[in-house]
Short mmCIF file of C-alpha atoms (C1' of nucleotides) in Angstrom, two decimals:
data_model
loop_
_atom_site.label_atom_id
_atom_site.label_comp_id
_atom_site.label_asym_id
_atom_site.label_seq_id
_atom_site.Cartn_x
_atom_site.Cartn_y
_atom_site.Cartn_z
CA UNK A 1 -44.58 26.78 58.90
CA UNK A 2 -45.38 28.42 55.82
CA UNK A 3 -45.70 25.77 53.07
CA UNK A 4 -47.91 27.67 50.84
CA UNK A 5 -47.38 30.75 48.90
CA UNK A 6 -50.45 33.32 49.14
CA UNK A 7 -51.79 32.56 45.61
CA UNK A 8 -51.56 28.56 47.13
CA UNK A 9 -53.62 29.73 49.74
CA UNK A 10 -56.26 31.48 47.79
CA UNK A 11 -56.17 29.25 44.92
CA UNK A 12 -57.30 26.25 47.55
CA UNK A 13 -59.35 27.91 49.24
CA UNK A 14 -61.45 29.74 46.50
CA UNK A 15 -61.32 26.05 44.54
CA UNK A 16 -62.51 24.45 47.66
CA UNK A 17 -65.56 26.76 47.54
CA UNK A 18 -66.45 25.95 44.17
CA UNK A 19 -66.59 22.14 45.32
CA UNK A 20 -68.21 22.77 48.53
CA UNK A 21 -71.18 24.70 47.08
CA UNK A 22 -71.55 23.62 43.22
CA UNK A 23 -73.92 25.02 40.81
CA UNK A 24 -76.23 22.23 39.57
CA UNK A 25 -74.63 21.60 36.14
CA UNK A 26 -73.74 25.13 35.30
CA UNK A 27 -70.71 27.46 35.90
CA UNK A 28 -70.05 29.46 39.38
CA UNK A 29 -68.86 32.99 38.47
CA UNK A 30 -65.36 34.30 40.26
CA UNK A 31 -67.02 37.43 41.71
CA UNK A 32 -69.30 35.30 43.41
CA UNK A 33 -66.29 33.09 44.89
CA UNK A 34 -64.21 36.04 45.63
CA UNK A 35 -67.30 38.06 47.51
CA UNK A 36 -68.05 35.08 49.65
CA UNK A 37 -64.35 34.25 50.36
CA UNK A 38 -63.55 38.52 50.86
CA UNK A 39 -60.72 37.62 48.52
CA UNK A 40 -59.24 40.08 45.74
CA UNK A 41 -61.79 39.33 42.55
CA UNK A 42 -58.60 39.83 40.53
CA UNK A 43 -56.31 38.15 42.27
CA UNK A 44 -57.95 35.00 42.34
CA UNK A 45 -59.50 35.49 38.82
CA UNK A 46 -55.64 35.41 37.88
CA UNK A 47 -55.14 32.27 40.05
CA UNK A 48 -57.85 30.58 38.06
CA UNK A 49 -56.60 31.49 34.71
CA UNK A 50 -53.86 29.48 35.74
CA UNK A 51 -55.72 26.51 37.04
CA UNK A 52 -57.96 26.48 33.63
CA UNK A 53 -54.65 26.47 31.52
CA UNK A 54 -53.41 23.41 33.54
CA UNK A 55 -56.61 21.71 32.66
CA UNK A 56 -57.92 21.67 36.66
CA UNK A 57 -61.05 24.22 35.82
CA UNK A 58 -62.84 25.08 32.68
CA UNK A 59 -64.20 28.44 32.25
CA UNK A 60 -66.93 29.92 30.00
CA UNK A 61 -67.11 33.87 29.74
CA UNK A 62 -70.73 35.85 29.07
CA UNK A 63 -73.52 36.54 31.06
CA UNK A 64 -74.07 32.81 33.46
CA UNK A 65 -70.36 31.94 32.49
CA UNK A 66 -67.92 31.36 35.35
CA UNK A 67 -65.66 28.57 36.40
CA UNK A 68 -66.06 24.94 36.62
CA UNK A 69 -64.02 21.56 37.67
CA UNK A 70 -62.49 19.87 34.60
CA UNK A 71 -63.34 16.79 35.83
CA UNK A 72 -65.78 15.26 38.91
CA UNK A 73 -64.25 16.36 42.14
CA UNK A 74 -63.41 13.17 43.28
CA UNK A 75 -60.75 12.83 39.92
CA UNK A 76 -59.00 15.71 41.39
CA UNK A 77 -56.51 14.82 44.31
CA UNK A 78 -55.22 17.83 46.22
CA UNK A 79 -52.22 17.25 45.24
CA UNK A 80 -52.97 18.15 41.62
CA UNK A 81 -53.80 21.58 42.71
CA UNK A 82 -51.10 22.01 45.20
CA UNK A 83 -48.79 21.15 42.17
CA UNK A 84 -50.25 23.63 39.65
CA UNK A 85 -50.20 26.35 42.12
CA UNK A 86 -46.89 26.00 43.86
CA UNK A 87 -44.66 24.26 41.21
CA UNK A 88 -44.01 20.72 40.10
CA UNK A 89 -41.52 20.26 41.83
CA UNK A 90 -43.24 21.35 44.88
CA UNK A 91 -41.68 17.59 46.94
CA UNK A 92 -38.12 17.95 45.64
CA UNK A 93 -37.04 20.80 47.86
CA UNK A 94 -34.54 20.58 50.52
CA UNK A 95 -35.09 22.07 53.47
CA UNK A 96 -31.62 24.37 53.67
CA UNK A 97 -32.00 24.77 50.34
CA UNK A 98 -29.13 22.85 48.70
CA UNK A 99 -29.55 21.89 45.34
CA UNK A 100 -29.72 18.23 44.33
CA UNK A 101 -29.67 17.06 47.95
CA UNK A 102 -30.24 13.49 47.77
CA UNK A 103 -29.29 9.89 49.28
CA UNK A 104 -26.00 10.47 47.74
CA UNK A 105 -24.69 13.69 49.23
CA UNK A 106 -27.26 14.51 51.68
CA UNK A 107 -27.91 17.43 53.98
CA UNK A 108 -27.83 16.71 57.70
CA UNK A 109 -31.55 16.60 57.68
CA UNK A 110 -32.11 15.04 54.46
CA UNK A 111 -33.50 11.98 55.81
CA UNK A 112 -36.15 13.30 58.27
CA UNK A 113 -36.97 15.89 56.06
CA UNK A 114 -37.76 13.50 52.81
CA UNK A 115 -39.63 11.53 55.21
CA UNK A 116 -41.83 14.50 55.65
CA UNK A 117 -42.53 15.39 52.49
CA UNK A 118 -43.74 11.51 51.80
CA UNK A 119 -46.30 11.33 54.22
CA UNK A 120 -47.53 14.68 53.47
CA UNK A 121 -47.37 13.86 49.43
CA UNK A 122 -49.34 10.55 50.41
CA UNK A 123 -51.75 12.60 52.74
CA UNK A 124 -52.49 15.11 49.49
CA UNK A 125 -52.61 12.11 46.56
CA UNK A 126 -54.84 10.54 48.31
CA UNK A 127 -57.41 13.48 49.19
CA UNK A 128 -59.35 14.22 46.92
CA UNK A 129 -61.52 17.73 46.60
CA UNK A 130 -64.68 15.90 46.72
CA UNK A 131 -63.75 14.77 50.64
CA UNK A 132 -63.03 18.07 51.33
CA UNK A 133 -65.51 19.93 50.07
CA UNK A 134 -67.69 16.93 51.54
CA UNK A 135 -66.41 18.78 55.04
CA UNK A 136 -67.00 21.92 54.09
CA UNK A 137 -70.66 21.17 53.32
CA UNK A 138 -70.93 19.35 56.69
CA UNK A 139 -70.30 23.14 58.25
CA UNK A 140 -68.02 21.20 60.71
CA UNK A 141 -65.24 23.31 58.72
CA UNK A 142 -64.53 26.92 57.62
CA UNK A 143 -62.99 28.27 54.45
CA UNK A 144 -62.99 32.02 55.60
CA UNK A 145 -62.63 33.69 58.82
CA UNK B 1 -42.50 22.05 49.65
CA UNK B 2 -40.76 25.66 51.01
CA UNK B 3 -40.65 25.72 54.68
CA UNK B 4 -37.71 28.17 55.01
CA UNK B 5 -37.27 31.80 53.71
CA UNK B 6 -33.69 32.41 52.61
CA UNK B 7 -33.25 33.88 56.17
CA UNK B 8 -33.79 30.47 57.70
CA UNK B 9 -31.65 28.63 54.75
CA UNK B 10 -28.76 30.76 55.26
CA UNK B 11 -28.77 30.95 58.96
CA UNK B 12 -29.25 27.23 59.69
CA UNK B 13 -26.41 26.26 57.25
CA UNK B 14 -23.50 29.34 58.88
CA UNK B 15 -24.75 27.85 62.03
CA UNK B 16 -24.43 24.72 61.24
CA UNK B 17 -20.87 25.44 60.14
CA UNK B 18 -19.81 26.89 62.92
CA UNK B 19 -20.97 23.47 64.83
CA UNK B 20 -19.38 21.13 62.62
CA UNK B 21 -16.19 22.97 62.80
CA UNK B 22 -15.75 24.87 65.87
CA UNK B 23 -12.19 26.83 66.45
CA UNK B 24 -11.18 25.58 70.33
CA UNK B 25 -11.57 27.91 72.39
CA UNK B 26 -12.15 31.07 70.12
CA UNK B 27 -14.14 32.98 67.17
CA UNK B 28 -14.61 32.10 64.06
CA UNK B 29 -15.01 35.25 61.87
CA UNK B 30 -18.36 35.67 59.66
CA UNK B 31 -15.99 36.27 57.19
CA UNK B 32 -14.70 32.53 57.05
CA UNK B 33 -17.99 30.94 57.34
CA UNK B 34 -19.26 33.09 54.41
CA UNK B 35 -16.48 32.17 52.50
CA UNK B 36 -16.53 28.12 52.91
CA UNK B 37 -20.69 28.07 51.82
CA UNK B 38 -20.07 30.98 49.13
CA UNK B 39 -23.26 33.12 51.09
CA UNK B 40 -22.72 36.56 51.37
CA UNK B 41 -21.01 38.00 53.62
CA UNK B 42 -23.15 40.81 54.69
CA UNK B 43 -26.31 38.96 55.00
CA UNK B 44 -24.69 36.01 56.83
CA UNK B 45 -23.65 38.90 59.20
CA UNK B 46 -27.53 40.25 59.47
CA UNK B 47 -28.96 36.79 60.05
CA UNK B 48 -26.63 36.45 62.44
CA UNK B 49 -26.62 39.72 64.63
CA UNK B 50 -30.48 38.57 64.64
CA UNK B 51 -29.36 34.86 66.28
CA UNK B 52 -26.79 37.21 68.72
CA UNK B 53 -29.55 39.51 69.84
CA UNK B 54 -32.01 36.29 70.45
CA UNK B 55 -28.88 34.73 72.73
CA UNK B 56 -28.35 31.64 70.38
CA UNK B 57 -24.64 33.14 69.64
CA UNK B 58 -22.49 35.83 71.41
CA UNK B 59 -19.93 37.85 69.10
CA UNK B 60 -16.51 39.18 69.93
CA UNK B 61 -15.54 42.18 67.51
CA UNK B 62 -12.16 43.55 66.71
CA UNK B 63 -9.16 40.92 65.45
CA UNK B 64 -9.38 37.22 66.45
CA UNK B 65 -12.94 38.14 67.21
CA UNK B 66 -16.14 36.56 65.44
CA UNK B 67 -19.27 34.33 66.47
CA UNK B 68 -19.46 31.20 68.63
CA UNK B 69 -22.72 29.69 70.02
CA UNK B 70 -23.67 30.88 73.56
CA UNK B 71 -24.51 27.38 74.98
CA UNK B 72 -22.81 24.26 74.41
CA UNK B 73 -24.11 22.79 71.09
CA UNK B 74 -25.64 19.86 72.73
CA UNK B 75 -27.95 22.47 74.60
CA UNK B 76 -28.93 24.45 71.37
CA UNK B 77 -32.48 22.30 69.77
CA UNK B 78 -33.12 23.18 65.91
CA UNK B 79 -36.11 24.44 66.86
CA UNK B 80 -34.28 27.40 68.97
CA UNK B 81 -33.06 28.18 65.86
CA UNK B 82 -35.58 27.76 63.39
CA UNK B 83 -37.82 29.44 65.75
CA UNK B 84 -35.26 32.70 66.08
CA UNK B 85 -34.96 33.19 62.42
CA UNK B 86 -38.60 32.32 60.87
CA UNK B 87 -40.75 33.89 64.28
CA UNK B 88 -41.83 31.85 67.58
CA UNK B 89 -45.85 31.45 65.71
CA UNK B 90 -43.37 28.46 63.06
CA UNK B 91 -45.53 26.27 64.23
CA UNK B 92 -49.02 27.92 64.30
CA UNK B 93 -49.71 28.70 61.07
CA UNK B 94 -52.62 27.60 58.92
CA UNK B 95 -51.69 25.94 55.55
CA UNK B 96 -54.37 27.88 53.72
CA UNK B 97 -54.35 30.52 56.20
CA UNK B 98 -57.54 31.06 58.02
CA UNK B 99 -56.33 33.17 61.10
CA UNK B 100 -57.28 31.21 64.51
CA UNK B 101 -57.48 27.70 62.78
CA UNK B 102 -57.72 25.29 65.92
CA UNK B 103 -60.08 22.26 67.04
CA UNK B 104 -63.36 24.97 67.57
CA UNK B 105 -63.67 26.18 63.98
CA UNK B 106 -60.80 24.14 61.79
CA UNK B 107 -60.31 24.26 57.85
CA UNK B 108 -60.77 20.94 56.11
CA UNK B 109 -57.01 19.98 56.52
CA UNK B 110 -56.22 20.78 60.09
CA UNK B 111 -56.23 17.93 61.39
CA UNK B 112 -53.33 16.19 59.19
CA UNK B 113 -52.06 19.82 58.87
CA UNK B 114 -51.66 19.97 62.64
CA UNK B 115 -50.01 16.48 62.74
CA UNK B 116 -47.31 16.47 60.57
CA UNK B 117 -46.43 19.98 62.43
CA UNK B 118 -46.44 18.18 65.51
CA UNK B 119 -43.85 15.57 63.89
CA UNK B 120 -41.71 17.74 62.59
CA UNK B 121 -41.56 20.39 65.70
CA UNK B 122 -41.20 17.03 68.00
CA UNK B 123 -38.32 16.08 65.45
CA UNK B 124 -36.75 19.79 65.62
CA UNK B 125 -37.18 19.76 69.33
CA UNK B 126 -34.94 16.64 69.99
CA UNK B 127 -31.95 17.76 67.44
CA UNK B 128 -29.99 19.31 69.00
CA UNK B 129 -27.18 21.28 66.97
CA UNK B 130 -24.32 18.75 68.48
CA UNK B 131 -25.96 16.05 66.28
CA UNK B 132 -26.21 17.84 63.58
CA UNK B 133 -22.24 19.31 63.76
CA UNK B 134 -21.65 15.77 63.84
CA UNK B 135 -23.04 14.42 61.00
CA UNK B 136 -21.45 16.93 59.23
CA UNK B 137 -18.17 16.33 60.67
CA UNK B 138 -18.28 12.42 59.58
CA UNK B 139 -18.09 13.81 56.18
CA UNK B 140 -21.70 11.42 54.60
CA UNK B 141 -23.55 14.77 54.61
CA UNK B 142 -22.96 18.21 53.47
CA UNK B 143 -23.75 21.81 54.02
CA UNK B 144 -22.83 23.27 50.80
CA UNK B 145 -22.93 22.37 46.73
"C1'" DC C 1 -78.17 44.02 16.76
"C1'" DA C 2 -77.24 46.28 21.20
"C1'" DT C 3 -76.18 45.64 25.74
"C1'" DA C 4 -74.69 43.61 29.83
"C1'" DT C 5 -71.98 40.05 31.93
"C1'" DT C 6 -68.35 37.31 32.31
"C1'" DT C 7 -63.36 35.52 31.77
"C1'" DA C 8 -58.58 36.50 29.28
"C1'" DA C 9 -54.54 38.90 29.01
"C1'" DG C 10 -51.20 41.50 30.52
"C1'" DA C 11 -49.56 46.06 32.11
"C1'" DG C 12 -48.89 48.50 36.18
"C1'" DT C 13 -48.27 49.31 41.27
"C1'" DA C 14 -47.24 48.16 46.01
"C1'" DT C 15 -45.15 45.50 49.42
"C1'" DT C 16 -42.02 42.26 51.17
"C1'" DT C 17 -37.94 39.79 50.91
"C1'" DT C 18 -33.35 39.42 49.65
"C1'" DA C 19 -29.01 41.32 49.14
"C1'" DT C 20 -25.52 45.02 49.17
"C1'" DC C 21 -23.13 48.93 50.81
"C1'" DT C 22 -21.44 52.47 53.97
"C1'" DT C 23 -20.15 54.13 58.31
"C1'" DA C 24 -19.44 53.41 63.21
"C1'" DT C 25 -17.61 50.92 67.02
"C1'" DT C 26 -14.80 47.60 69.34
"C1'" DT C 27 -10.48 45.43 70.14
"C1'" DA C 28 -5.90 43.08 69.46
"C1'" DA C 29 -1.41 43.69 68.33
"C1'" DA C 30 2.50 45.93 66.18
"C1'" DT D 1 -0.74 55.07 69.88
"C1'" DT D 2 -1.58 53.69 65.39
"C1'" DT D 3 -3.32 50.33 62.44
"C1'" DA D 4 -5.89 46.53 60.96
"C1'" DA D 5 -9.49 43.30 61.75
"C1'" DA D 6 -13.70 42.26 63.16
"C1'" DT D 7 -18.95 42.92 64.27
"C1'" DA D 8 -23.02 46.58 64.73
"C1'" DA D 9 -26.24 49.32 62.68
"C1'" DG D 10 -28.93 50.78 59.37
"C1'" DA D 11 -29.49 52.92 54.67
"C1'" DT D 12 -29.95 51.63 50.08
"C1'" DA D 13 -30.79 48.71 46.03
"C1'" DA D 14 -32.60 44.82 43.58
"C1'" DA D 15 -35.65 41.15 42.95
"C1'" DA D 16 -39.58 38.55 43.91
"C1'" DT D 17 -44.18 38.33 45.34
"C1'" DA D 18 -48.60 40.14 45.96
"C1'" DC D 19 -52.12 42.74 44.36
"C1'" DT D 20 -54.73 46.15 41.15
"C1'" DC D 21 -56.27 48.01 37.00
"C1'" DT D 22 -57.44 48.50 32.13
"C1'" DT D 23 -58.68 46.74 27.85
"C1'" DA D 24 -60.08 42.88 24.95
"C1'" DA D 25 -62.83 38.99 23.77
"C1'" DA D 26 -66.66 35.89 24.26
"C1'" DT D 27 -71.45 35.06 24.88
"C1'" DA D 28 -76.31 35.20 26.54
"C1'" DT D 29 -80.36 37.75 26.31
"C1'" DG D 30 -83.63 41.43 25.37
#
DNA sequence: CATATTTAAGAGTATTTTATCTTATTTAAA
DNA sequence: TTTAAATAAGATAAAATACTCTTAAATATG
């Protein structure tokens, strides 16, 4: 089951790296993040551009610039990144893809389906990146191959 | 949240039509079911050659010919057919993508990741296609817009 | 001030997915 | 036996996604 797009992919899991191995109060540069992920340094510098325009990151440019969390990683729910990356409306969809499938005039799986997407919208409002890069750090968990 | 391509989309709903209103006895043309969802008709046709060749449906050509499902539709799980049209690995995918994520070496979300797939192929495992021709049939859910 | 380092912006390319079109083959029925 | 109706096969086209590259702007530091 696909559920993310690629740039949700690397946008999580370069993002996760920046939690899981923070630069005492100073910025973590993308090459740095894209090297130790073996992720295009473009790519995922164009990911973050969009993360730091949706107010998730903050970015300073020069020599010990780089990227940083807006706010303390435990203010930003996964589901706030999942969101910026993949669309707001990321929980709305329909699995056969009919549009404005609801309680009213429901697809045949509409029911299951929205049930889903509830629990896995709780699961992601309620994790936060600090408890997951809290894993990471615990090298009980991977972010790269 | 996307878990179908347009492949899967299309497919499951001209199956799902062909369920819900199945011509005794006989074919119904690709041509008909392309018409009632407004899909097109040639890629209704590809998606479907694909679900002939995996043995889901069998096809008659020539007049009075078309598609009809190649077991009974209480035999045929959603899962045969999500499986057919999205690849039999549906259900083994990473949601950020780390190749081999299992138990030994997981990413931070594997765990839930891994449970709501379980749900949701358990779910797809015990619909079977009669079910869902029958909802449809009782007119409280819909296929099309 | 000059230089090196870093992100910003967006143009450009490649690949994959989606969709269409053409021709061939099968088959029923006039 | 001719014609029309249907799927089979695969080439082609269009659109979306994924990825790369170039240039600009900001900024720290020698």
């Amino acid at each position: 089951m696909k559920a993310l797009s690629q740039v949700g992919k690397y946008g999580l899991r370069a993002i996760l790296y920046l939690v899981a191995y923070p630069s005492e109060n100073s910025y973590m540069s993308i090459r740095q993040i894209s090297d130790e992920l073996n992720l295009s340094f473009h790519f995922v510098t164009k990911i973050f551009r969009e993360l730091t325009a949706k107010g998730i990151l903050i970015s300073y440019r020069g020599p010990s610039g780089g990227v940083a969390l807006a706010r303390p990683a435990d203010q930003i729910m996964l589901i706030d990144v999942v969101k910026a990356l993949e669309g707001e409306d990321y929980f709305d969809k329909c699995l056969i893809g009919l549009p404005n499938c609801g309680t009213a005039k429901p697809c045949p799986v509409h029911e299951f389906w929205k049930e889903m997407k509830t629990k896995i919208q709780q699961n992601f409002t309620e994790t936060s990146l600090a408890t997951l890069g809290e894993k990471i750090r615990s090298q009980e968990f991977r972010l790269d191959d």
